[in-house]
Amino acid sequence: VSLSYLTSCLCIVAGEVLQVSEPFLTQNMHPTVIISAYRQALEDMQDILRDQVRSAVAALYIIYIFT
């Protein structure tokens, strides 16, 4: 994976974050409130992904044991 590809991906993600944030900024919501919401969403998503990975690993372990 080239550095230019990663840079492009990062720019796309940053642009999307800014675009989604714009309505909140036009409503005079403080940027720290928006950032806090993004951070909370990130933590929630990490918890969800962690649970899904645990479930998948447990399922694979069960399959491994019985085969």
Backbone as XML, in Angstrom:
<?xml version="1.0"?>
<chain id="A" units="angstrom">
  <residue number="1" name="VAL">
    <atom name="N" x="0.861" y="-1.173" z="0.000"/>
    <atom name="CA" x="0.000" y="0.000" z="0.000"/>
    <atom name="C" x="0.904" y="1.232" z="0.000"/>
  </residue>
  <residue number="2" name="SER">
    <atom name="N" x="0.663" y="2.090" z="-0.956"/>
    <atom name="CA" x="1.524" y="3.265" z="-1.079"/>
    <atom name="C" x="1.087" y="4.367" z="-0.116"/>
  </residue>
  <residue number="3" name="LEU">
    <atom name="N" x="2.024" y="5.211" z="0.194"/>
    <atom name="CA" x="1.750" y="6.334" z="1.087"/>
    <atom name="C" x="0.756" y="7.296" z="0.459"/>
  </residue>
  <residue number="4" name="SER">
    <atom name="N" x="0.829" y="7.488" z="-0.843"/>
    <atom name="CA" x="-0.101" y="8.415" z="-1.501"/>
    <atom name="C" x="-1.534" y="7.891" z="-1.427"/>
  </residue>
  <residue number="5" name="TYR">
    <atom name="N" x="-1.706" y="6.561" z="-1.493"/>
    <atom name="CA" x="-3.042" y="5.976" z="-1.368"/>
    <atom name="C" x="-3.595" y="6.217" z="0.032"/>
  </residue>
  <residue number="6" name="LEU">
    <atom name="N" x="-2.767" y="5.991" z="1.040"/>
    <atom name="CA" x="-3.205" y="6.214" z="2.419"/>
    <atom name="C" x="-3.534" y="7.678" z="2.668"/>
  </residue>
  <residue number="7" name="THR">
    <atom name="N" x="-2.735" y="8.565" z="2.100"/>
    <atom name="CA" x="-2.991" y="9.997" z="2.243"/>
    <atom name="C" x="-4.317" y="10.370" z="1.591"/>
  </residue>
  <residue number="8" name="SER">
    <atom name="N" x="-4.565" y="9.810" z="0.427"/>
    <atom name="CA" x="-5.830" y="10.078" z="-0.264"/>
    <atom name="C" x="-7.014" y="9.587" z="0.558"/>
  </residue>
  <residue number="9" name="CYS">
    <atom name="N" x="-6.892" y="8.388" z="1.122"/>
    <atom name="CA" x="-7.971" y="7.840" z="1.954"/>
    <atom name="C" x="-8.227" y="8.721" z="3.168"/>
  </residue>
  <residue number="10" name="LEU">
    <atom name="N" x="-7.163" y="9.172" z="3.788"/>
    <atom name="CA" x="-7.293" y="10.034" z="4.954"/>
    <atom name="C" x="-7.992" y="11.336" z="4.595"/>
  </residue>
  <residue number="11" name="CYS">
    <atom name="N" x="-7.645" y="11.913" z="3.458"/>
    <atom name="CA" x="-8.276" y="13.160" z="3.017"/>
    <atom name="C" x="-9.760" y="12.956" z="2.743"/>
  </residue>
  <residue number="12" name="ILE">
    <atom name="N" x="-10.108" y="11.821" z="2.168"/>
    <atom name="CA" x="-11.519" y="11.526" z="1.892"/>
    <atom name="C" x="-12.300" y="11.394" z="3.192"/>
  </residue>
  <residue number="13" name="VAL">
    <atom name="N" x="-11.741" y="10.666" z="4.148"/>
    <atom name="CA" x="-12.415" y="10.488" z="5.438"/>
    <atom name="C" x="-12.541" y="11.828" z="6.159"/>
  </residue>
  <residue number="14" name="ALA">
    <atom name="N" x="-11.486" y="12.623" z="6.153"/>
    <atom name="CA" x="-11.532" y="13.937" z="6.815"/>
    <atom name="C" x="-12.580" y="14.827" z="6.164"/>
  </residue>
  <residue number="15" name="GLY">
    <atom name="N" x="-12.660" y="14.779" z="4.844"/>
    <atom name="CA" x="-13.670" y="15.573" z="4.140"/>
    <atom name="C" x="-15.077" y="15.156" z="4.507"/>
  </residue>
  <residue number="16" name="GLU">
    <atom name="N" x="-15.297" y="13.857" z="4.634"/>
    <atom name="CA" x="-16.621" y="13.361" z="5.021"/>
    <atom name="C" x="-16.978" y="13.794" z="6.442"/>
  </residue>
  <residue number="17" name="VAL">
    <atom name="N" x="-16.004" y="13.731" z="7.341"/>
    <atom name="CA" x="-16.244" y="14.153" z="8.724"/>
    <atom name="C" x="-16.629" y="15.630" z="8.752"/>
  </residue>
  <residue number="18" name="LEU">
    <atom name="N" x="-15.914" y="16.445" z="8.011"/>
    <atom name="CA" x="-16.229" y="17.876" z="7.965"/>
    <atom name="C" x="-17.602" y="18.120" z="7.353"/>
  </residue>
  <residue number="19" name="GLN">
    <atom name="N" x="-17.932" y="17.373" z="6.306"/>
    <atom name="CA" x="-19.228" y="17.556" z="5.654"/>
    <atom name="C" x="-20.375" y="17.188" z="6.598"/>
  </residue>
  <residue number="20" name="VAL">
    <atom name="N" x="-20.210" y="16.114" z="7.341"/>
    <atom name="CA" x="-21.245" y="15.699" z="8.280"/>
    <atom name="C" x="-21.338" y="16.684" z="9.452"/>
  </residue>
  <residue number="21" name="SER">
    <atom name="N" x="-20.231" y="17.311" z="9.802"/>
    <atom name="CA" x="-20.206" y="18.253" z="10.924"/>
    <atom name="C" x="-20.817" y="19.608" z="10.574"/>
  </residue>
  <residue number="22" name="GLU">
    <atom name="N" x="-20.849" y="19.948" z="9.307"/>
    <atom name="CA" x="-21.284" y="21.285" z="8.899"/>
    <atom name="C" x="-22.669" y="21.680" z="9.420"/>
  </residue>
  <residue number="23" name="PRO">
    <atom name="N" x="-23.680" y="20.809" z="9.341"/>
    <atom name="CA" x="-24.991" y="21.225" z="9.867"/>
    <atom name="C" x="-24.958" y="21.587" z="11.356"/>
  </residue>
  <residue number="24" name="PHE">
    <atom name="N" x="-24.130" y="20.875" z="12.115"/>
    <atom name="CA" x="-24.033" y="21.169" z="13.540"/>
    <atom name="C" x="-23.350" y="22.513" z="13.777"/>
  </residue>
  <residue number="25" name="LEU">
    <atom name="N" x="-22.366" y="22.809" z="12.962"/>
    <atom name="CA" x="-21.670" y="24.089" z="13.086"/>
    <atom name="C" x="-22.588" y="25.254" z="12.695"/>
  </residue>
  <residue number="26" name="THR">
    <atom name="N" x="-23.425" y="25.040" z="11.676"/>
    <atom name="CA" x="-24.347" y="26.115" z="11.276"/>
    <atom name="C" x="-25.420" y="26.350" z="12.334"/>
  </residue>
  <residue number="27" name="GLN">
    <atom name="N" x="-25.637" y="25.357" z="13.200"/>
    <atom name="CA" x="-26.572" y="25.526" z="14.320"/>
    <atom name="C" x="-25.863" y="26.096" z="15.551"/>
  </residue>
  <residue number="28" name="ASN">
    <atom name="N" x="-24.625" y="26.575" z="15.344"/>
    <atom name="CA" x="-23.802" y="27.162" z="16.404"/>
    <atom name="C" x="-23.470" y="26.193" z="17.531"/>
  </residue>
  <residue number="29" name="MET">
    <atom name="N" x="-23.395" y="24.909" z="17.193"/>
    <atom name="CA" x="-22.960" y="23.927" z="18.180"/>
    <atom name="C" x="-21.446" y="24.057" z="18.326"/>
  </residue>
  <residue number="30" name="HIS">
    <atom name="N" x="-20.982" y="24.047" z="19.550"/>
    <atom name="CA" x="-19.556" y="24.232" z="19.796"/>
    <atom name="C" x="-18.772" y="23.034" z="19.256"/>
  </residue>
  <residue number="31" name="PRO">
    <atom name="N" x="-17.636" y="23.292" z="18.606"/>
    <atom name="CA" x="-16.843" y="22.199" z="18.035"/>
    <atom name="C" x="-16.443" y="21.114" z="19.040"/>
  </residue>
  <residue number="32" name="THR">
    <atom name="N" x="-16.224" y="21.487" z="20.295"/>
    <atom name="CA" x="-15.856" y="20.463" z="21.274"/>
    <atom name="C" x="-17.015" y="19.499" z="21.541"/>
  </residue>
  <residue number="33" name="VAL">
    <atom name="N" x="-18.236" y="19.965" z="21.414"/>
    <atom name="CA" x="-19.402" y="19.090" z="21.579"/>
    <atom name="C" x="-19.451" y="18.094" z="20.425"/>
  </residue>
  <residue number="34" name="ILE">
    <atom name="N" x="-19.189" y="18.573" z="19.222"/>
    <atom name="CA" x="-19.186" y="17.705" z="18.041"/>
    <atom name="C" x="-18.079" y="16.664" z="18.162"/>
  </residue>
  <residue number="35" name="ILE">
    <atom name="N" x="-16.902" y="17.092" z="18.569"/>
    <atom name="CA" x="-15.772" y="16.171" z="18.720"/>
    <atom name="C" x="-16.068" y="15.131" z="19.798"/>
  </residue>
  <residue number="36" name="SER">
    <atom name="N" x="-16.684" y="15.562" z="20.881"/>
    <atom name="CA" x="-17.041" y="14.614" z="21.946"/>
    <atom name="C" x="-18.016" y="13.556" z="21.429"/>
  </residue>
  <residue number="37" name="ALA">
    <atom name="N" x="-18.956" y="13.974" z="20.588"/>
    <atom name="CA" x="-19.904" y="13.021" z="20.014"/>
    <atom name="C" x="-19.198" y="12.036" z="19.088"/>
  </residue>
  <residue number="38" name="TYR">
    <atom name="N" x="-18.261" y="12.523" z="18.286"/>
    <atom name="CA" x="-17.478" y="11.629" z="17.420"/>
    <atom name="C" x="-16.676" y="10.634" z="18.251"/>
  </residue>
  <residue number="39" name="ARG">
    <atom name="N" x="-16.079" y="11.106" z="19.328"/>
    <atom name="CA" x="-15.291" y="10.219" z="20.185"/>
    <atom name="C" x="-16.178" y="9.151" z="20.830"/>
  </residue>
  <residue number="40" name="GLN">
    <atom name="N" x="-17.365" y="9.561" z="21.275"/>
    <atom name="CA" x="-18.282" y="8.599" z="21.876"/>
    <atom name="C" x="-18.733" y="7.568" z="20.840"/>
  </residue>
  <residue number="41" name="ALA">
    <atom name="N" x="-18.992" y="8.034" z="19.623"/>
    <atom name="CA" x="-19.382" y="7.111" z="18.549"/>
    <atom name="C" x="-18.249" y="6.128" z="18.253"/>
  </residue>
  <residue number="42" name="LEU">
    <atom name="N" x="-17.017" y="6.602" z="18.278"/>
    <atom name="CA" x="-15.863" y="5.733" z="18.055"/>
    <atom name="C" x="-15.759" y="4.673" z="19.145"/>
  </residue>
  <residue number="43" name="GLU">
    <atom name="N" x="-15.922" y="5.077" z="20.398"/>
    <atom name="CA" x="-15.867" y="4.123" z="21.503"/>
    <atom name="C" x="-16.976" y="3.087" z="21.382"/>
  </residue>
  <residue number="44" name="ASP">
    <atom name="N" x="-18.188" y="3.546" z="21.038"/>
    <atom name="CA" x="-19.313" y="2.625" z="20.867"/>
    <atom name="C" x="-19.032" y="1.625" z="19.751"/>
  </residue>
  <residue number="45" name="MET">
    <atom name="N" x="-18.485" y="2.112" z="18.650"/>
    <atom name="CA" x="-18.184" y="1.237" z="17.519"/>
    <atom name="C" x="-17.103" y="0.230" z="17.876"/>
  </residue>
  <residue number="46" name="GLN">
    <atom name="N" x="-16.096" y="0.661" z="18.633"/>
    <atom name="CA" x="-15.043" y="-0.258" z="19.062"/>
    <atom name="C" x="-15.616" y="-1.366" z="19.941"/>
  </residue>
  <residue number="47" name="ASP">
    <atom name="N" x="-16.538" y="-1.013" z="20.836"/>
    <atom name="CA" x="-17.177" y="-2.016" z="21.690"/>
    <atom name="C" x="-17.968" y="-3.020" z="20.852"/>
  </residue>
  <residue number="48" name="ILE">
    <atom name="N" x="-18.714" y="-2.516" z="19.879"/>
    <atom name="CA" x="-19.510" y="-3.386" z="19.007"/>
    <atom name="C" x="-18.599" y="-4.332" z="18.228"/>
  </residue>
  <residue number="49" name="LEU">
    <atom name="N" x="-17.535" y="-3.786" z="17.643"/>
    <atom name="CA" x="-16.610" y="-4.619" z="16.873"/>
    <atom name="C" x="-15.914" y="-5.648" z="17.760"/>
  </residue>
  <residue number="50" name="ARG">
    <atom name="N" x="-15.538" y="-5.247" z="18.969"/>
    <atom name="CA" x="-14.895" y="-6.169" z="19.899"/>
    <atom name="C" x="-15.822" y="-7.348" z="20.202"/>
  </residue>
  <residue number="51" name="ASP">
    <atom name="N" x="-17.112" y="-7.038" z="20.452"/>
    <atom name="CA" x="-18.078" y="-8.093" z="20.738"/>
    <atom name="C" x="-18.251" y="-9.019" z="19.538"/>
  </residue>
  <residue number="52" name="GLN">
    <atom name="N" x="-18.293" y="-8.461" z="18.336"/>
    <atom name="CA" x="-18.453" y="-9.286" z="17.140"/>
    <atom name="C" x="-17.239" y="-10.174" z="16.911"/>
  </residue>
  <residue number="53" name="VAL">
    <atom name="N" x="-16.051" y="-9.633" z="17.148"/>
    <atom name="CA" x="-14.838" y="-10.438" z="16.980"/>
    <atom name="C" x="-14.814" y="-11.560" z="18.005"/>
  </residue>
  <residue number="54" name="ARG">
    <atom name="N" x="-15.179" y="-11.257" z="19.241"/>
    <atom name="CA" x="-15.221" y="-12.301" z="20.268"/>
    <atom name="C" x="-16.183" y="-13.416" z="19.869"/>
  </residue>
  <residue number="55" name="SER">
    <atom name="N" x="-17.357" y="-13.033" z="19.365"/>
    <atom name="CA" x="-18.347" y="-14.025" z="18.949"/>
    <atom name="C" x="-17.825" y="-14.874" z="17.803"/>
  </residue>
  <residue number="56" name="ALA">
    <atom name="N" x="-17.169" y="-14.235" z="16.838"/>
    <atom name="CA" x="-16.628" y="-14.960" z="15.693"/>
    <atom name="C" x="-15.523" y="-15.916" z="16.131"/>
  </residue>
  <residue number="57" name="VAL">
    <atom name="N" x="-14.653" y="-15.463" z="17.016"/>
    <atom name="CA" x="-13.560" y="-16.309" z="17.505"/>
    <atom name="C" x="-14.139" y="-17.484" z="18.292"/>
  </residue>
  <residue number="58" name="ALA">
    <atom name="N" x="-15.132" y="-17.219" z="19.114"/>
    <atom name="CA" x="-15.752" y="-18.299" z="19.886"/>
    <atom name="C" x="-16.394" y="-19.317" z="18.951"/>
  </residue>
  <residue number="59" name="ALA">
    <atom name="N" x="-17.062" y="-18.859" z="17.897"/>
    <atom name="CA" x="-17.683" y="-19.765" z="16.940"/>
    <atom name="C" x="-16.630" y="-20.600" z="16.224"/>
  </residue>
  <residue number="60" name="LEU">
    <atom name="N" x="-15.546" y="-19.983" z="15.832"/>
    <atom name="CA" x="-14.468" y="-20.720" z="15.177"/>
    <atom name="C" x="-13.835" y="-21.734" z="16.105"/>
  </residue>
  <residue number="61" name="TYR">
    <atom name="N" x="-13.706" y="-21.378" z="17.363"/>
    <atom name="CA" x="-13.139" y="-22.293" z="18.351"/>
    <atom name="C" x="-14.036" y="-23.519" z="18.508"/>
  </residue>
  <residue number="62" name="ILE">
    <atom name="N" x="-15.334" y="-23.286" z="18.575"/>
    <atom name="CA" x="-16.283" y="-24.399" z="18.707"/>
    <atom name="C" x="-16.213" y="-25.298" z="17.479"/>
  </residue>
  <residue number="63" name="ILE">
    <atom name="N" x="-16.156" y="-24.695" z="16.310"/>
    <atom name="CA" x="-16.040" y="-25.486" z="15.080"/>
    <atom name="C" x="-14.749" y="-26.297" z="15.097"/>
  </residue>
  <residue number="64" name="TYR">
    <atom name="N" x="-13.674" y="-25.676" z="15.540"/>
    <atom name="CA" x="-12.368" y="-26.350" z="15.597"/>
    <atom name="C" x="-12.412" y="-27.542" z="16.552"/>
  </residue>
  <residue number="65" name="ILE">
    <atom name="N" x="-13.046" y="-27.365" z="17.695"/>
    <atom name="CA" x="-13.103" y="-28.420" z="18.702"/>
    <atom name="C" x="-13.875" y="-29.639" z="18.170"/>
  </residue>
  <residue number="66" name="PHE">
    <atom name="N" x="-14.971" y="-29.396" z="17.468"/>
    <atom name="CA" x="-15.831" y="-30.494" z="17.045"/>
    <atom name="C" x="-15.504" y="-31.031" z="15.657"/>
  </residue>
  <residue number="67" name="THR">
    <atom name="N" x="-14.391" y="-30.612" z="15.075"/>
    <atom name="CA" x="-14.028" y="-31.186" z="13.778"/>
    <atom name="C" x="-12.757" y="-31.982" z="13.875"/>
  </residue>
</chain>
